[in-house]
Coordinates of C-alpha atoms and ligand atoms in Angstrom, one line a residue:
M2 CA 0.3 0.2 -0.3
V3 CA 1.2 3.6 -0.8
I4 CA -0.8 6.4 1.5
K5 CA -2.0 8.7 -0.8
K6 CA -5.1 9.8 1.7
I7 CA -5.0 10.7 4.8
C8 CA -7.9 11.0 7.3
C9 CA -7.8 12.6 10.8
I10 CA -10.4 12.3 13.4
G11 CA -10.4 15.3 15.7
A12 CA -8.8 18.9 14.9
G13 CA -7.9 20.1 18.2
Y14 CA -4.3 21.1 19.6
V15 CA -3.0 17.8 17.8
G16 CA -5.0 16.9 15.1
G17 CA -4.9 20.5 13.4
P18 CA -1.6 21.3 13.9
T19 CA 0.1 17.8 13.0
C20 CA -2.1 17.0 10.2
S21 CA -1.2 20.6 8.5
M22 CA 2.9 19.8 8.8
I23 CA 2.1 16.4 7.1
A24 CA 0.1 18.3 4.5
Y25 CA 2.8 21.0 4.2
K26 CA 5.6 18.5 4.1
C27 CA 3.9 15.8 2.1
P28 CA 2.3 17.3 -1.0
D29 CA 1.6 14.1 -2.7
I30 CA -0.6 12.9 0.3
Q31 CA -4.3 14.4 0.2
V32 CA -5.2 15.4 4.1
T33 CA -8.9 15.3 5.3
V34 CA -9.2 16.6 9.1
C35 CA -12.2 15.8 10.6
D36 CA -14.4 16.9 13.9
R37 CA -17.6 16.7 14.9
N38 CA -17.8 20.4 15.9
D39 CA -19.2 22.6 13.4
E40 CA -17.6 25.7 15.0
R41 CA -14.1 24.3 15.0
I42 CA -14.2 23.3 11.6
D43 CA -15.6 26.5 10.5
Q44 CA -12.9 28.2 12.3
W45 CA -10.3 26.2 10.8
N46 CA -11.7 26.9 7.2
S47 CA -11.9 30.6 8.1
H48 CA -9.0 33.4 8.4
K49 CA -9.2 32.8 12.1
L50 CA -8.1 29.6 13.4
P51 CA -9.9 28.1 16.3
I52 CA -6.0 27.6 18.3
Y53 CA -3.3 30.5 18.5
E54 CA -0.2 28.5 17.7
P55 CA 2.9 30.8 16.4
G56 CA 3.6 29.5 12.6
L57 CA 0.5 27.6 12.5
D58 CA -1.4 30.1 10.2
D59 CA 1.1 30.4 7.1
I60 CA 1.2 26.5 6.8
V61 CA -2.3 26.1 7.2
K62 CA -3.2 29.4 4.2
E63 CA -0.7 27.3 2.4
C64 CA -1.9 24.2 2.3
R65 CA -5.6 24.2 2.9
G66 CA -7.6 23.9 -0.2
R67 CA -4.3 22.4 -2.3
N68 CA -4.2 18.8 -0.2
L69 CA -5.4 20.0 3.2
F70 CA -9.1 19.9 4.1
F71 CA -11.1 20.6 7.1
T72 CA -14.6 19.1 7.7
T73 CA -17.6 17.5 9.6
D74 CA -18.4 15.2 6.5
M75 CA -16.5 12.1 8.1
D76 CA -17.8 8.9 6.2
P77 CA -16.5 9.9 2.6
A78 CA -13.1 11.0 4.3
I79 CA -12.7 7.8 6.7
K80 CA -13.7 5.6 3.1
E81 CA -11.1 7.1 0.8
A82 CA -8.1 7.1 3.6
D83 CA -5.7 4.6 3.5
L84 CA -4.6 5.8 7.1
I85 CA -6.5 7.4 9.7
F86 CA -5.4 9.0 13.2
I87 CA -7.7 9.0 16.1
S88 CA -6.6 12.6 17.5
V89 CA -9.4 13.1 19.8
N90 CA -9.5 14.6 23.5
T91 CA -9.0 11.6 26.4
P92 CA -9.9 13.6 29.5
T93 CA -10.2 12.3 33.0
K94 CA -13.3 10.6 33.4
T95 CA -16.0 12.5 35.6
F96 CA -18.2 9.5 36.4
G97 CA -18.1 5.9 37.5
V98 CA -15.3 3.5 38.0
G99 CA -11.8 5.8 37.9
K100 CA -13.4 8.8 38.6
G101 CA -11.4 12.0 38.5
R102 CA -8.3 9.6 37.5
A103 CA -8.7 7.4 34.9
A104 CA -9.0 8.2 30.9
D105 CA -12.4 8.6 29.4
L106 CA -11.6 6.7 26.2
K107 CA -15.6 6.9 24.9
F108 CA -14.5 9.2 22.2
V109 CA -11.3 7.0 21.1
E110 CA -14.0 4.1 21.1
S111 CA -16.9 6.5 18.9
C112 CA -14.3 6.7 16.5
A113 CA -13.2 3.0 16.6
R114 CA -16.6 2.1 16.0
K115 CA -17.1 4.8 13.0
I116 CA -14.2 3.5 11.1
A117 CA -15.3 0.0 11.8
S118 CA -18.8 0.7 10.2
V119 CA -17.6 3.1 7.8
A120 CA -14.7 1.2 6.1
N121 CA -15.2 -0.8 2.9
G122 CA -11.0 -1.1 2.2
P123 CA -8.0 -1.8 4.2
K124 CA -7.2 0.9 6.7
I125 CA -4.2 1.7 9.0
V126 CA -5.8 3.0 12.4
V127 CA -3.5 5.4 14.3
E128 CA -3.6 5.9 17.8
K129 CA -2.5 9.8 18.2
S130 CA -4.4 10.5 21.5
T131 CA -2.6 9.5 24.7
V132 CA -4.2 6.9 26.0
P133 CA -3.2 4.4 28.4
V134 CA -1.0 1.6 28.0
R135 CA -3.4 -1.6 26.4
S136 CA -5.6 0.6 25.2
A137 CA -4.9 -0.3 21.4
E138 CA -6.1 -3.6 22.3
S139 CA -10.0 -2.7 22.3
I140 CA -9.3 -0.9 19.2
I141 CA -8.1 -3.4 17.8
N142 CA -11.2 -6.1 19.1
I143 CA -13.6 -3.7 17.6
L144 CA -11.7 -3.2 14.4
K145 CA -11.6 -7.3 14.1
A146 CA -15.2 -8.0 15.0
N147 CA -16.1 -5.9 12.0
T148 CA -13.6 -7.2 9.7
R149 CA -15.2 -8.2 6.2
P150 CA -13.9 -9.8 3.4
G151 CA -11.3 -6.8 1.7
V152 CA -11.6 -4.7 5.0
E153 CA -8.3 -5.6 7.2
F154 CA -7.1 -3.3 9.6
Q155 CA -3.5 -2.6 11.0
V156 CA -3.2 -1.0 14.4
L157 CA -0.5 1.4 15.3
S158 CA 0.7 3.7 18.4
N159 CA 2.0 7.1 17.0
P160 CA 2.2 9.0 20.3
E161 CA 2.2 12.9 19.8
F162 CA 4.8 14.8 21.9
L163 CA 4.7 18.1 20.8
S164 CA 4.3 21.4 22.9
E165 CA 1.8 24.2 22.5
G166 CA 3.3 27.3 22.1
T167 CA 6.1 25.4 19.8
A168 CA 4.1 22.9 18.0
I169 CA 5.1 24.2 14.5
N170 CA 8.8 23.9 16.0
D171 CA 8.4 20.5 17.5
L172 CA 6.7 18.8 14.6
T173 CA 9.5 20.1 12.3
N174 CA 12.1 19.2 14.0
P175 CA 10.8 16.6 16.7
D176 CA 13.1 14.9 19.2
R177 CA 12.0 11.9 18.3
V178 CA 8.9 10.1 16.2
L179 CA 7.5 7.0 17.9
I180 CA 5.6 4.5 16.6
G181 CA 4.4 1.2 17.9
G182 CA 2.5 -1.9 16.3
E183 CA 2.1 -5.3 16.1
T184 CA 5.1 -7.4 15.7
T185 CA 3.6 -9.5 13.0
P186 CA 4.9 -9.1 9.0
E187 CA 1.5 -7.3 8.7
G188 CA 2.1 -5.1 11.9
A189 CA 5.8 -4.1 10.4
R190 CA 4.7 -3.4 7.1
A191 CA 1.8 -0.7 8.5
I192 CA 4.9 0.6 10.5
E193 CA 6.6 1.1 7.3
E194 CA 4.1 3.1 5.7
L195 CA 3.7 5.7 8.5
C196 CA 7.9 5.6 9.2
W197 CA 7.2 6.8 5.0
V198 CA 4.9 9.4 5.7
Y199 CA 7.4 11.5 8.6
S200 CA 10.5 10.5 6.5
H201 CA 9.5 13.0 3.9
W202 CA 11.0 15.5 6.6
I203 CA 12.6 13.7 9.8
N204 CA 15.4 11.5 9.4
R205 CA 15.2 7.7 9.9
D206 CA 17.1 8.0 12.8
R207 CA 15.0 9.8 14.6
I208 CA 12.1 7.6 14.1
I209 CA 11.5 5.2 16.9
T210 CA 9.8 1.5 16.0
T211 CA 8.5 -0.4 19.4
N212 CA 5.7 -2.7 20.2
T213 CA 2.5 -1.1 20.6
W214 CA 2.3 -1.4 24.3
S215 CA 5.9 0.3 24.6
S216 CA 4.7 3.2 22.7
E217 CA 1.5 3.9 24.7
L218 CA 3.4 3.5 28.1
S219 CA 6.1 5.5 26.7
K220 CA 4.0 8.8 26.5
L221 CA 2.4 8.7 29.6
T222 CA 6.1 8.4 31.1
A223 CA 7.4 11.2 29.3
N224 CA 4.6 13.4 30.3
A225 CA 5.6 11.8 34.1
F226 CA 9.0 12.8 33.7
L227 CA 8.7 16.1 32.8
A228 CA 6.0 16.7 35.1
Q229 CA 8.2 15.5 37.8
R230 CA 11.0 17.8 37.0
I231 CA 9.0 21.0 38.1
S232 CA 7.1 19.4 40.9
S233 CA 11.0 18.5 41.9
I234 CA 12.4 22.1 41.2
N235 CA 9.4 23.7 42.5
A236 CA 9.9 21.6 45.9
I237 CA 13.4 22.9 46.1
S238 CA 11.9 26.6 45.3
M239 CA 10.3 26.7 48.6
V240 CA 13.4 25.4 50.3
C241 CA 15.4 28.6 48.7
E242 CA 12.6 30.5 50.1
A243 CA 13.1 29.4 53.6
T244 CA 17.0 29.9 53.1
G245 CA 17.9 32.5 51.0
A246 CA 19.4 30.3 48.3
D247 CA 18.2 31.5 44.8
I248 CA 16.1 28.9 42.7
T249 CA 17.9 30.5 39.4
E250 CA 21.2 29.8 40.5
V251 CA 20.4 26.3 41.8
A252 CA 18.6 25.4 38.6
K253 CA 21.8 26.4 36.5
A254 CA 24.2 24.8 38.7
I255 CA 22.7 21.3 38.5
G256 CA 21.3 22.1 34.9
T257 CA 24.8 22.3 33.8
D258 CA 25.5 18.7 34.7
S259 CA 24.8 16.5 31.4
R260 CA 22.8 13.8 33.3
I261 CA 20.4 16.3 34.7
G262 CA 20.8 19.0 31.7
P263 CA 18.9 22.9 31.4
K264 CA 15.5 22.2 30.5
F265 CA 12.2 22.0 31.9
L266 CA 13.9 23.2 35.2
Q267 CA 11.6 26.7 35.2
A268 CA 10.3 27.2 38.8
S269 CA 6.7 28.5 38.8
V270 CA 3.5 29.2 40.4
G271 CA 2.8 25.2 39.0
F272 CA 2.4 23.7 36.0
G273 CA -1.1 23.5 33.9
G274 CA -2.2 22.5 30.7
S275 CA -4.8 19.8 29.6
C276 CA -1.9 17.0 29.9
F277 CA 0.3 16.4 32.6
Q278 CA -2.3 16.1 35.2
K279 CA -4.8 14.0 33.3
D280 CA -2.0 11.8 32.2
L281 CA -0.3 11.6 36.0
L282 CA -3.8 10.7 37.3
N283 CA -4.1 7.9 34.5
L284 CA -0.8 6.6 35.4
V285 CA -1.4 6.9 38.9
Y286 CA -4.7 4.7 38.1
I287 CA -3.1 2.1 35.9
S288 CA -0.8 1.6 38.9
E289 CA -3.1 1.1 41.1
C290 CA -5.3 -1.4 38.9
L291 CA -2.0 -3.2 38.7
N292 CA -1.7 -3.5 42.6
L293 CA 1.3 -1.5 42.6
S294 CA 0.3 1.0 45.1
E295 CA 3.9 2.1 45.8
V296 CA 4.0 3.1 42.2
A297 CA 0.8 4.8 42.3
A298 CA 1.8 6.9 45.3
Y299 CA 5.2 7.5 43.9
W300 CA 3.5 9.4 41.0
Q301 CA 0.6 10.7 43.2
Q302 CA 3.5 12.8 45.1
V303 CA 4.1 14.7 41.3
I304 CA 0.3 16.1 41.4
D305 CA 0.2 16.8 45.1
M306 CA 3.3 19.2 45.1
N307 CA 1.9 20.7 41.8
E308 CA -1.4 21.4 44.0
Y309 CA 0.9 22.7 46.9
Q310 CA 2.9 24.9 44.9
K311 CA -0.2 26.9 43.6
S312 CA -2.3 27.1 46.7
R313 CA 1.0 28.5 48.4
F314 CA 1.5 30.7 45.6
A315 CA -2.3 32.2 45.8
G316 CA -2.1 32.1 49.6
K317 CA 1.2 34.2 49.9
V318 CA -0.8 36.7 47.9
V319 CA -3.3 36.6 50.5
E320 CA -0.8 36.9 53.6
R321 CA 1.4 39.6 52.2
L322 CA -1.8 41.8 51.5
F323 CA -2.0 41.7 55.2
N324 CA -4.3 38.9 55.4
T325 CA -7.5 40.3 53.7
I326 CA -8.0 40.9 50.0
T327 CA -11.8 41.1 50.5
D328 CA -12.8 44.0 48.1
K329 CA -9.3 44.4 47.3
R330 CA -8.3 45.3 43.1
I331 CA -6.1 43.0 42.0
A332 CA -4.8 42.8 38.5
M333 CA -3.9 39.2 37.0
F334 CA -2.0 39.4 34.0
G335 CA -2.2 36.4 32.3
F336 CA -4.5 33.3 32.1
A337 CA -3.6 30.8 29.5
F338 CA -1.5 28.0 31.0
K339 CA 1.7 28.9 29.3
K340 CA 3.0 31.6 27.1
N341 CA 2.1 31.6 23.2
T342 CA -1.3 30.0 23.6
G343 CA -4.6 31.0 24.4
D344 CA -5.1 27.6 26.2
T345 CA -6.5 27.7 29.8
R346 CA -7.4 24.1 30.0
E347 CA -6.2 23.4 34.1
S348 CA -4.4 26.9 34.2
P349 CA -2.7 27.3 37.3
A350 CA -4.2 30.9 36.9
I351 CA -8.0 29.6 37.0
Y352 CA -7.1 28.0 40.7
V353 CA -5.4 30.9 41.4
S354 CA -8.2 33.3 40.3
K355 CA -10.7 30.8 42.5
Y356 CA -8.6 31.0 45.8
L357 CA -8.5 35.0 45.4
L358 CA -12.3 35.3 44.5
E359 CA -13.1 33.3 47.0
E360 CA -11.0 35.6 49.8
G361 CA -13.3 38.1 48.8
A362 CA -11.1 40.1 45.9
K363 CA -12.2 42.0 42.5
L364 CA -10.0 40.5 39.9
H365 CA -8.9 42.6 36.5
I366 CA -8.0 40.1 34.4
Y367 CA -5.7 40.5 30.9
D368 CA -4.5 37.6 28.9
P369 CA -2.9 38.8 25.4
K370 CA -4.8 35.5 23.5
V371 CA -7.4 34.3 25.8
E372 CA -11.0 35.6 24.9
E373 CA -13.0 37.1 27.7
K374 CA -15.7 34.6 27.0
Q375 CA -13.4 31.9 27.9
I376 CA -12.2 33.3 30.9
F377 CA -15.9 33.4 32.6
F378 CA -16.1 30.4 31.3
D379 CA -13.5 28.9 33.2
L380 CA -14.3 30.7 36.6
V381 CA -18.0 30.1 36.5
T382 CA -17.1 26.3 36.2
M383 CA -14.2 25.8 38.7
M384 CA -16.9 27.7 41.2
P385 CA -19.9 25.8 40.6
T386 CA -22.1 27.1 43.2
E387 CA -21.6 30.7 43.0
D388 CA -24.2 32.2 40.8
P389 CA -22.4 33.0 37.3
E390 CA -23.6 36.5 37.3
G391 CA -21.9 36.8 40.5
V392 CA -18.4 35.8 39.1
K393 CA -19.3 38.5 36.7
E394 CA -19.5 41.2 39.2
L395 CA -16.1 40.2 40.4
V396 CA -14.1 39.8 37.7
K397 CA -13.5 42.6 34.6
V398 CA -11.3 41.1 31.5
H399 CA -9.2 43.9 30.1
S400 CA -7.9 44.8 26.9
D401 CA -4.5 45.9 28.4
A402 CA -2.3 45.3 31.4
Y403 CA -2.1 49.0 31.8
S404 CA -5.8 49.2 32.5
A405 CA -5.9 46.1 34.4
A406 CA -3.6 47.2 36.9
K407 CA -5.3 51.0 37.7
D408 CA -6.0 50.9 41.3
A409 CA -5.0 47.8 42.2
H410 CA -3.5 46.8 45.1
A411 CA -1.9 44.0 43.5
I412 CA -0.6 43.0 40.6
V413 CA -0.2 38.8 40.0
I414 CA 1.6 37.3 37.0
C415 CA 0.1 34.0 36.6
T416 CA 1.6 33.5 32.9
E417 CA 5.3 34.4 31.2
W418 CA 4.3 36.1 28.3
D419 CA 7.0 38.1 27.0
E420 CA 5.1 41.3 26.8
F421 CA 4.9 41.5 30.4
T422 CA 8.8 42.0 30.8
T423 CA 8.6 45.0 28.8
L424 CA 5.7 47.0 30.2
D425 CA 6.2 50.5 31.5
Y426 CA 6.3 49.6 35.2
Q427 CA 6.7 53.1 36.5
K428 CA 3.5 54.0 34.7
I429 CA 2.0 50.8 36.3
Y430 CA 3.2 51.5 39.5
D431 CA 2.1 55.1 39.6
S432 CA -1.4 54.0 38.7
M433 CA -1.4 51.5 41.5
L434 CA -3.0 52.0 45.2
K435 CA 0.2 51.7 47.7
P436 CA 1.8 50.0 49.3
A437 CA 1.8 48.4 45.3
F438 CA 2.6 44.6 45.4
L439 CA 3.5 42.4 42.6
F440 CA 3.7 38.5 42.8
D441 CA 5.6 37.4 39.8
G442 CA 4.8 33.5 39.6
R443 CA 6.6 33.2 36.5
K444 CA 10.0 34.7 37.6
I445 CA 9.9 36.9 34.8
C446 CA 10.8 40.4 35.8
D447 CA 13.5 42.6 36.6
H448 CA 13.0 42.5 41.0
E449 CA 15.6 45.1 41.5
A450 CA 14.0 47.4 39.0
L451 CA 10.6 47.2 40.2
V452 CA 11.8 47.0 44.0
K453 CA 13.7 50.4 43.1
I454 CA 10.2 51.6 41.3
G455 CA 8.9 51.1 44.8
F456 CA 7.1 48.1 44.5
H457 CA 6.8 44.9 47.2
V458 CA 7.9 42.0 45.0
E459 CA 7.5 38.5 45.9
T460 CA 8.5 35.7 43.5
I461 CA 9.1 31.6 43.5
G462 CA 12.0 30.5 44.9
K463 CA 14.1 33.8 45.4
R464 CA 13.4 36.3 48.3
V465 CA 13.2 39.5 47.3
S466 CA 14.4 42.6 49.2
R467 CA 11.8 44.8 50.3
S468 CA 10.5 47.8 49.1
P469 CA 11.8 51.0 51.0
L470 CA 8.2 51.8 51.8
L471 CA 7.2 48.6 53.7
R472 CA 10.4 48.6 55.2
V473 CA 9.3 52.1 56.9
M474 CA 6.4 50.4 57.6
A475 CA 7.7 47.6 59.4
Ligands
LIG4 P1 -9.0 18.9 21.8 O1 -9.8 18.6 22.6 O2 -8.4 20.4 21.4 O3 -9.3 18.2 20.5 C1 -10.0 17.1 20.2 C2 -11.4 17.1 19.2 O4 -11.8 16.0 19.0 C3 -12.2 18.0 19.5 O5 -12.1 19.2 18.6 C4 -13.4 17.0 19.3 O6 -14.5 17.9 19.0 C5 -13.1 16.2 18.2 N1 -14.1 15.0 18.9 C6 -14.2 14.4 20.0 N2 -14.7 13.1 19.5 C7 -15.0 13.2 18.1 C8 -15.7 12.2 17.3 N3 -15.9 10.8 17.9 N4 -15.8 12.4 15.9 C9 -15.2 13.7 15.7 N5 -14.6 14.2 16.4 C10 -14.5 14.1 17.9 O7 -7.7 17.9 22.3 P2 -6.1 18.0 21.7 O8 -5.3 18.8 22.7 O9 -6.2 17.6 20.4 O10 -5.5 16.3 22.2 C11 -6.1 15.4 21.8 C12 -5.3 14.1 22.2 O11 -4.0 14.3 22.1 C13 -5.6 13.9 24.0 O12 -5.6 12.3 24.2 C14 -4.0 14.4 24.2 O13 -3.8 13.7 25.7 C15 -3.1 14.2 23.2 N6 -1.9 15.7 23.2 C16 -2.3 16.7 23.4 C17 -1.3 17.6 23.2 C18 -1.6 19.0 23.5 O14 -0.3 19.8 23.6 N7 -2.8 19.4 23.6 C19 0.0 17.0 22.7 C20 0.5 15.6 22.8 C21 -0.6 14.6 22.9
LIG5 C1 3.5 18.8 27.2 C2 4.9 18.1 27.0 O1 5.8 19.4 27.1 C3 4.4 17.8 25.3 O2 5.8 16.8 25.4 C4 3.2 17.2 25.7 O3 3.3 16.4 24.2 C5 2.0 17.6 25.8 O4 2.2 18.2 27.0 C6 1.0 16.8 26.2 O5 1.0 15.4 25.9 O6 0.0 17.5 26.1 P1 1.9 21.3 27.0 O7 1.2 20.8 28.2 O8 1.5 21.8 25.9 O9 3.2 20.0 26.6 O10 3.2 22.3 27.7 P2 4.8 22.2 28.4 O11 5.7 23.3 27.6 O12 5.1 21.1 28.7 O13 4.2 23.3 30.0 C7 2.9 22.3 30.8 C8 3.2 23.6 32.2 O14 4.6 23.1 32.7 C9 3.1 24.6 31.8 O15 2.0 25.2 32.7 C10 4.0 25.3 32.0 O16 4.4 26.5 31.9 C11 4.6 24.7 33.2 N1 6.3 24.3 32.9 C12 6.9 24.0 31.8 C13 7.0 25.0 34.1 O17 6.2 25.5 35.4 N2 8.6 24.9 34.5 C14 9.2 24.8 33.2 O18 10.0 24.4 33.5 C15 8.4 24.0 32.0

């Protein structure tokens, strides 16, 4: 088989950019990305794409209508395709067995059933969504139960490792591509077909092939290790604050050890995003199901440390503002879970906002890429007992940082957007109530310069000298 047509089910943060990149790098392949969400598909077909990802617009503009198509009409796309990616969401279950921990595979299963019912020829089905180890088994079972003469399926695991905000670079120059498949001649042939697609732009020595279960487990393990690094550095940041050590200096000192490496040692308000917590919870759940309670407890601690870091940061805001923030105006800079994305899933900013709102604060939020309606949706969802109108009375979303900070008692930086490093902080200080506080949850500002202006600055993993004003008050 030569792959001429690819179909991708799921036009989200993974399916959209991944398949746009395949279309861009493989002009000989026709790529159709499907989703059941009309609004999302309309946006993919418009000039304002549903996700903000630097570099993505240009790629979509070049390929859309040529060999890249976005549609809700799934059946013909599945029928025509030689290879089908399943890139649907696999959120944490919210009810039933494994509630709050296990991955919900209902969307993956419904894709398998759809493919089984529609396919009229041989297909390679590729599990791109992040799934628990051995998930491909259910896909294989559903598909094989529906195998008809001339309709044969091979199921591969090809997890995605891109990060939001750097997706285009990650897809262009991945550290590796991982493909798992059955250890049979048919499985090996299917792996070869997918290798051929990626080898349009990626060296073969960067394409790792394994058995299906190793591939599935490697994805969960990669996220668990990355999240563990953040919880580890955040744990040490607390020791720094208590002792006068500086976490940036510690991170540099340990990161130069080539066995440790410099990346992912940025202490922060805590990690967010749609995957780390979900995938860790899933690993914990799998370990428990395998009767490996020590393993489960080990990985659970990475999540617990992250929860502690978020609540510790929010608690520090209240404590420093003289233990009461009722009716105080607090400016939040950033709401996305990291810079260069408009994605707010599991953003630490949501957690911090909830904490501050529960303490009676009035929040004035600014984020360069998150829409106002998304901010209200997240806050109302996070505070289900609050009346939505009540939340709206306590929160105002601004279109620039200066208006958010005007008349505020404090600024809380939750996302490391570059523009927050180049603001005119003298102008901001002049417009704020005094004493003016700045809580830098991302360690991005020049703290000494802010102290000189008059701010009282608090950050992660470092004691900042107190502003002269507060020294007088002390
Ligand atoms: P997403 O929520 O952005 O997109 C998933 C899309 O699938 C949605 O648009 C939804 O409407 C669609 N969908 C769900 N069920 C469908 C069905 N039956 N038919 C058609 N469309 C359907 O999710 P995402 O962030 O793209 O993540 C997808 C998977 O990739 C998850 O398993 C995630 O863990 C994994 N992953 C995500 C990232 C990331 O950075 N977001 C990176 C690597 C891996
Ligand atoms: C992460 C992984 O990095 C990807 O490899 C993986 O494919 C993806 O999850 C996934 O499976 O979804 P992503 O969540 O998009 O990617 O973003 P990251 O850059 O990993 O950041 C996650 C969170 O950790 C963010 O809130 C970020 O601010 C925080 N972080 C990251 C830190 O606090 N410190 C760091 O040093 C790095």
